[in-house]
PDB file of C-alpha atoms in Angstrom:
ATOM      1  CA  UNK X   1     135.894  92.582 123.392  1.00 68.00           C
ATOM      2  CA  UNK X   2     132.773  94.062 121.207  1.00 74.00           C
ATOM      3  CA  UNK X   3     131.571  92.575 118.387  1.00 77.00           C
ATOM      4  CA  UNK X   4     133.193  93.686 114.895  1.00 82.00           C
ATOM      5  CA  UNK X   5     130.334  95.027 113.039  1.00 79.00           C
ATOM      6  CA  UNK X   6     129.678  93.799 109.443  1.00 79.00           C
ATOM      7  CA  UNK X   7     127.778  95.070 106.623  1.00 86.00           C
ATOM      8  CA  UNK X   8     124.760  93.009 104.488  1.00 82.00           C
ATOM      9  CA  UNK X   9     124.883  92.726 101.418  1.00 86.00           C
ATOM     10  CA  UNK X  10     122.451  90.823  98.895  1.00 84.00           C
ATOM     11  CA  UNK X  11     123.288  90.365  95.396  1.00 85.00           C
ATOM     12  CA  UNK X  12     121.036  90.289  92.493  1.00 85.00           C
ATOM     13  CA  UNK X  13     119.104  87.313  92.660  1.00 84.00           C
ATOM     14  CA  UNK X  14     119.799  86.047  96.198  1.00 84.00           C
ATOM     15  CA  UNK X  15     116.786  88.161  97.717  1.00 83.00           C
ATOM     16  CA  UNK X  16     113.894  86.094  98.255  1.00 79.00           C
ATOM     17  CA  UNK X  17     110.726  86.633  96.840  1.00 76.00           C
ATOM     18  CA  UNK X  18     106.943  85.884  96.072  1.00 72.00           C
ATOM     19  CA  UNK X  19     104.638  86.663  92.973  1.00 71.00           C
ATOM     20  CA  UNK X  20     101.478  88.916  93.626  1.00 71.00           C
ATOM     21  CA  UNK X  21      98.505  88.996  91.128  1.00 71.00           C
ATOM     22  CA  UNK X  22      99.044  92.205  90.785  1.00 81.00           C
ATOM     23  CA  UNK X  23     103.019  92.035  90.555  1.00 81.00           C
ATOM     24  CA  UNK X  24     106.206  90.795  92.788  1.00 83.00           C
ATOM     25  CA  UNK X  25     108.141  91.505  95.960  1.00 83.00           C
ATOM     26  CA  UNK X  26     111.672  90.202  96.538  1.00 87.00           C
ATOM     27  CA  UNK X  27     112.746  90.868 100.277  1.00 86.00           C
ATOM     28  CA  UNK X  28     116.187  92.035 100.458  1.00 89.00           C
ATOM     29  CA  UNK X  29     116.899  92.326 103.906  1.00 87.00           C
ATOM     30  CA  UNK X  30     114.411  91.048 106.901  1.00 83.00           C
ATOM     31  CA  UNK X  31     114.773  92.699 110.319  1.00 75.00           C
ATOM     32  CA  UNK X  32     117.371  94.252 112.401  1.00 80.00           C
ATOM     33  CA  UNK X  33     118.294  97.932 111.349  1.00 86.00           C
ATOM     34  CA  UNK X  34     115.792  98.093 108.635  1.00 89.00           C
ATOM     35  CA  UNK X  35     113.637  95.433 106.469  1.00 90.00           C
ATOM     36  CA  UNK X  36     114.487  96.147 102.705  1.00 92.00           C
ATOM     37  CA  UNK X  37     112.203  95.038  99.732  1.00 91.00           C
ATOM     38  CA  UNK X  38     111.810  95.809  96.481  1.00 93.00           C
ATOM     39  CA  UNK X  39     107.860  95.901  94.782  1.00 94.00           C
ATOM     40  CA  UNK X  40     107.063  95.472  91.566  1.00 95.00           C
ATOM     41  CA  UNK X  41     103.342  96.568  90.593  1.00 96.00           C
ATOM     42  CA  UNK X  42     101.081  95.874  87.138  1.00 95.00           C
ATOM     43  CA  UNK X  43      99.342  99.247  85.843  1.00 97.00           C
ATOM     44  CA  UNK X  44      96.800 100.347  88.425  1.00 96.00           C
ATOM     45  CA  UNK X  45      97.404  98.053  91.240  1.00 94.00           C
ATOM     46  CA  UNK X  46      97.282  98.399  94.790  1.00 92.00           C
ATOM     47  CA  UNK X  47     100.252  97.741  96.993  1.00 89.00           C
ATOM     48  CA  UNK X  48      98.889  97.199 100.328  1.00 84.00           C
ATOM     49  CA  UNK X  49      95.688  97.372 102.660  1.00 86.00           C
ATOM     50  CA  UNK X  50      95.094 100.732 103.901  1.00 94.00           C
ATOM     51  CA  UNK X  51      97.459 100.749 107.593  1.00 95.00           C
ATOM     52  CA  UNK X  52     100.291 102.536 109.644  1.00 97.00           C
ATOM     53  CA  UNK X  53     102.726 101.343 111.706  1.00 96.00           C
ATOM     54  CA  UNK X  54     103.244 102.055 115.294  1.00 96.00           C
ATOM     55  CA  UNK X  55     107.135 101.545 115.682  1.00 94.00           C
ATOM     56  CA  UNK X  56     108.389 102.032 112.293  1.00 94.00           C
ATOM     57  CA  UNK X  57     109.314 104.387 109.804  1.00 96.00           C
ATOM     58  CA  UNK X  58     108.332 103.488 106.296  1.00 96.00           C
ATOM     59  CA  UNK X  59     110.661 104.891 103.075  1.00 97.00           C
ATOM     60  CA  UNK X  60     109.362 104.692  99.491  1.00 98.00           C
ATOM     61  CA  UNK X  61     111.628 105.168  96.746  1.00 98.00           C
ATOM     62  CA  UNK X  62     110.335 104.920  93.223  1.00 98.00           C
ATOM     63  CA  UNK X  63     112.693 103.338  90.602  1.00 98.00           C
ATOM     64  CA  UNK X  64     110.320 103.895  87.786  1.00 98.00           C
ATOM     65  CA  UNK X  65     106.885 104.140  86.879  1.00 98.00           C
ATOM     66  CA  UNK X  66     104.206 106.466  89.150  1.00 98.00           C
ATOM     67  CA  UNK X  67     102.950 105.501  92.239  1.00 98.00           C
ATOM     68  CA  UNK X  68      99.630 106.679  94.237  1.00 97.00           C
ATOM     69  CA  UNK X  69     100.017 107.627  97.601  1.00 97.00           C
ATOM     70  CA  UNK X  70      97.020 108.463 100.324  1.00 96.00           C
ATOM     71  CA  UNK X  71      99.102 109.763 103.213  1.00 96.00           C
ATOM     72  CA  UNK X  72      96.737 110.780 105.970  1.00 94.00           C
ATOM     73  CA  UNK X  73      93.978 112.587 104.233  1.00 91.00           C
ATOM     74  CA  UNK X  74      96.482 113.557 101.365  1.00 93.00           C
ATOM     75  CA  UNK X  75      96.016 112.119  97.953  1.00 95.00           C
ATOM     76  CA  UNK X  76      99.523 112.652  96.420  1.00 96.00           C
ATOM     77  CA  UNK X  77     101.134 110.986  93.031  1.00 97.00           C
ATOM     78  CA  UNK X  78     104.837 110.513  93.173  1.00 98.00           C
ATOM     79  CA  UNK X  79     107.023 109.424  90.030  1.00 98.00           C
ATOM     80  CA  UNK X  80     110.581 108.060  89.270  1.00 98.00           C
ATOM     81  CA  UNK X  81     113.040 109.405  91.559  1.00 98.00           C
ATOM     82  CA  UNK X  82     110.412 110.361  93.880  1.00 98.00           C
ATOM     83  CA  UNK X  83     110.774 109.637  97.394  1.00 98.00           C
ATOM     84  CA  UNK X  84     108.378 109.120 100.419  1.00 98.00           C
ATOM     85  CA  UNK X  85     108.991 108.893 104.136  1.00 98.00           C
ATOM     86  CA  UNK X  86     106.279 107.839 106.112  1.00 98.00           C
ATOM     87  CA  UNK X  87     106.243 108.656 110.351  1.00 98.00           C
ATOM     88  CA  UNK X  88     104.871 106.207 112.852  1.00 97.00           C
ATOM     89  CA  UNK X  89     101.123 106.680 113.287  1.00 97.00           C
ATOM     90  CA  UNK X  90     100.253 108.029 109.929  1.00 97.00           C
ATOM     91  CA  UNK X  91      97.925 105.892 108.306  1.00 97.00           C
ATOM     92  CA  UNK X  92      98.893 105.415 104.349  1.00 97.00           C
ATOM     93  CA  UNK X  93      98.337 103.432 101.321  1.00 97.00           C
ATOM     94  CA  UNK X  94      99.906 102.743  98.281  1.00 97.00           C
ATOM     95  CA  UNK X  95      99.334 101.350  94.662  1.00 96.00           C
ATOM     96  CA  UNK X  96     100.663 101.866  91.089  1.00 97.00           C
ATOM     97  CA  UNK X  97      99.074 104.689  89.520  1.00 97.00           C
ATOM     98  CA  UNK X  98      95.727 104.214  86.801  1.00 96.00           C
ATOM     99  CA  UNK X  99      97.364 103.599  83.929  1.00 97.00           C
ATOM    100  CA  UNK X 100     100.966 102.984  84.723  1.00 97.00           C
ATOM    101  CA  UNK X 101     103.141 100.296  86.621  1.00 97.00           C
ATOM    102  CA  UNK X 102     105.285 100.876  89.252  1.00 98.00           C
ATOM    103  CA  UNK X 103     108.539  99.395  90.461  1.00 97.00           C
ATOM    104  CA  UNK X 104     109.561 100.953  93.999  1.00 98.00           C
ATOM    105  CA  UNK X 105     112.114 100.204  96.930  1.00 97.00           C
ATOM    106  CA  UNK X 106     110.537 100.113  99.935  1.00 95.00           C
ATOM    107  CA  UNK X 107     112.474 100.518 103.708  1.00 95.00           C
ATOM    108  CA  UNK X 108     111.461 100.452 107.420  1.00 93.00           C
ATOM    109  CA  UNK X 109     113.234 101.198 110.152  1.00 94.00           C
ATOM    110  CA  UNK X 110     113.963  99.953 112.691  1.00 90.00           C
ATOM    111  CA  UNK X 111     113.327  96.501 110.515  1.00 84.00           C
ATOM    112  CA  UNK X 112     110.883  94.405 111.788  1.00 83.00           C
ATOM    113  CA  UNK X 113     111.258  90.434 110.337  1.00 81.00           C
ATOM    114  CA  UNK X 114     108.303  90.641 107.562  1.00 78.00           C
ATOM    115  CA  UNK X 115     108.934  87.707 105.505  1.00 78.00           C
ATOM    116  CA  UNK X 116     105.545  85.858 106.645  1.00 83.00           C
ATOM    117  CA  UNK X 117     103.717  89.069 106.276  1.00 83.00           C
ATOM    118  CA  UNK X 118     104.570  89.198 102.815  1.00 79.00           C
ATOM    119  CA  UNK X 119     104.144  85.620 101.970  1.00 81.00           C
ATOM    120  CA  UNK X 120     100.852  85.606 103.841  1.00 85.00           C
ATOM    121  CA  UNK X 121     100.297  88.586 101.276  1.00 79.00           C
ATOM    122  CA  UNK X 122     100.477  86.698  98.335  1.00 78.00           C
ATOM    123  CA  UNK X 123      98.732  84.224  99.687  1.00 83.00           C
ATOM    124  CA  UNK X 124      95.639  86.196 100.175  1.00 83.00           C
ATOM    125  CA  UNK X 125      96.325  87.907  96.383  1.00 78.00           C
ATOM    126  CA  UNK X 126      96.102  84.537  94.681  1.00 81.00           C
ATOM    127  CA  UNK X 127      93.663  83.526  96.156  1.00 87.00           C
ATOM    128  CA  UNK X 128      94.880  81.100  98.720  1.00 90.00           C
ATOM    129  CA  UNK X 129      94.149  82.781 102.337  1.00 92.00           C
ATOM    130  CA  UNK X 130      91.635  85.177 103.948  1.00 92.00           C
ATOM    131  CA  UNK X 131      92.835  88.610 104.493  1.00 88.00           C
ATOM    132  CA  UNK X 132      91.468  87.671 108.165  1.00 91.00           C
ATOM    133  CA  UNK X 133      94.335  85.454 108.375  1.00 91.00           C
ATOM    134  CA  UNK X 134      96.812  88.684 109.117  1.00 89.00           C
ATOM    135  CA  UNK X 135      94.130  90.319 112.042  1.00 90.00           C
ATOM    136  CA  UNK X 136      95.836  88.574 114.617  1.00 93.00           C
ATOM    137  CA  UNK X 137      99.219  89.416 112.917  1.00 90.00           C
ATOM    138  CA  UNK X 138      99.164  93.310 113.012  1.00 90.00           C
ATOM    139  CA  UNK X 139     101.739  93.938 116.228  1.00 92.00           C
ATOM    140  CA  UNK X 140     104.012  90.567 114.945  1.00 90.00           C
ATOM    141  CA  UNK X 141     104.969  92.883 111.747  1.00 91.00           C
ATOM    142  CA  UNK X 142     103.923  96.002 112.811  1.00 92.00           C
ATOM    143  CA  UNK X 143     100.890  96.861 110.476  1.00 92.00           C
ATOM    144  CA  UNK X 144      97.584  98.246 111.721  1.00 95.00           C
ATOM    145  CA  UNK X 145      95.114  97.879 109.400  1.00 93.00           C
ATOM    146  CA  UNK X 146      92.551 100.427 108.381  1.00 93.00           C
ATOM    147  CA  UNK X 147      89.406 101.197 107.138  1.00 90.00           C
ATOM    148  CA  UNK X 148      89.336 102.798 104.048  1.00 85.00           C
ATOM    149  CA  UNK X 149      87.603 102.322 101.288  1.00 83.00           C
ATOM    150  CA  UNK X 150      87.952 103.239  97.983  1.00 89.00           C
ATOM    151  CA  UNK X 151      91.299 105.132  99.057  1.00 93.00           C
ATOM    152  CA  UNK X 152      91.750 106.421  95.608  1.00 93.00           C
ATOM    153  CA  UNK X 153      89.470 108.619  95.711  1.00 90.00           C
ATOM    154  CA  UNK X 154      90.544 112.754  96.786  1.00 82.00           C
ATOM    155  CA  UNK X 155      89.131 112.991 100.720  1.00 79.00           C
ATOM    156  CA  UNK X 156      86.253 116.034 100.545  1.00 76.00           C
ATOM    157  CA  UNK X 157      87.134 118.874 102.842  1.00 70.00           C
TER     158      UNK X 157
END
């Protein structure tokens, strides 16, 4: 007899979660289907190291605030309401907008477990752990790291 299927469901204040410098993550669901968190970001700051994913698909939803997007060689600014869905293989990078905060769901799929990803995150934000430290992480969560500096900037044609 197959398995009945059942549904997750996290309630406010049972996600886990980690403070950034720049903000706070709670992780409301880890693996399986999809990996679910929710980012909070202080005017201005960046969300993540320039990367793509190779398996994934990665959703941005914006709850409020403005959020900076380079997608690919696309500079693009996407506000409340605004959502972005990013394919395998694009390389991407995100960060509150100058000026403004930013508080955004953010989904992959199919969910790869990210917990230590994003705890080894905040790690490295306060301080506490090379951003070396993930290198040998990048197919464990599925993030390939790029180069690209200063990623705010508008690519020249």
């Amino acid at each position: 007899m197959a398995a009945t299927p059942h549904a997750l469901v996290v309630q406010a204040g049972e996600a886990a979660g980690a403070t950034l410098t720049n903000g706070a993550f709670e992780l409301l669901a880890d693996g399986g289907a999809v990996s679910a968190s929710r980012l909070t970001l202080t005017a201005g700051a960046d969300g993540a190291p320039p990367h793509h994913h190779k398996l994934s698909h990665e959703l941005f939803y914006v709850l409020d605030g403005t959020m900076l997007f380079r997608l690919g060689d696309t500079l693009t600014t996407v506000s409340k309401g605004g959502l972005v869905v990013i394919p395998p293989g694009l390389p991407h990078v995100f960060g509150a907008a100058e000026g403004a905060s930013a508080d955004v769901v953010v989904v992959l799929s199919p969910g790869i477990e990210r917990f230590g990803y994003f705890e080894q995150l905040a790690a490295i934000s306060r301080g506490e752990a090379e951003f070396a430290s993930l290198l040998p992480e990048q197919d464990r969560y599925d993030v390939h790291f790029e180069e690209l500096p200063d990623w705010r900037t508008p690519p020249t044609p």
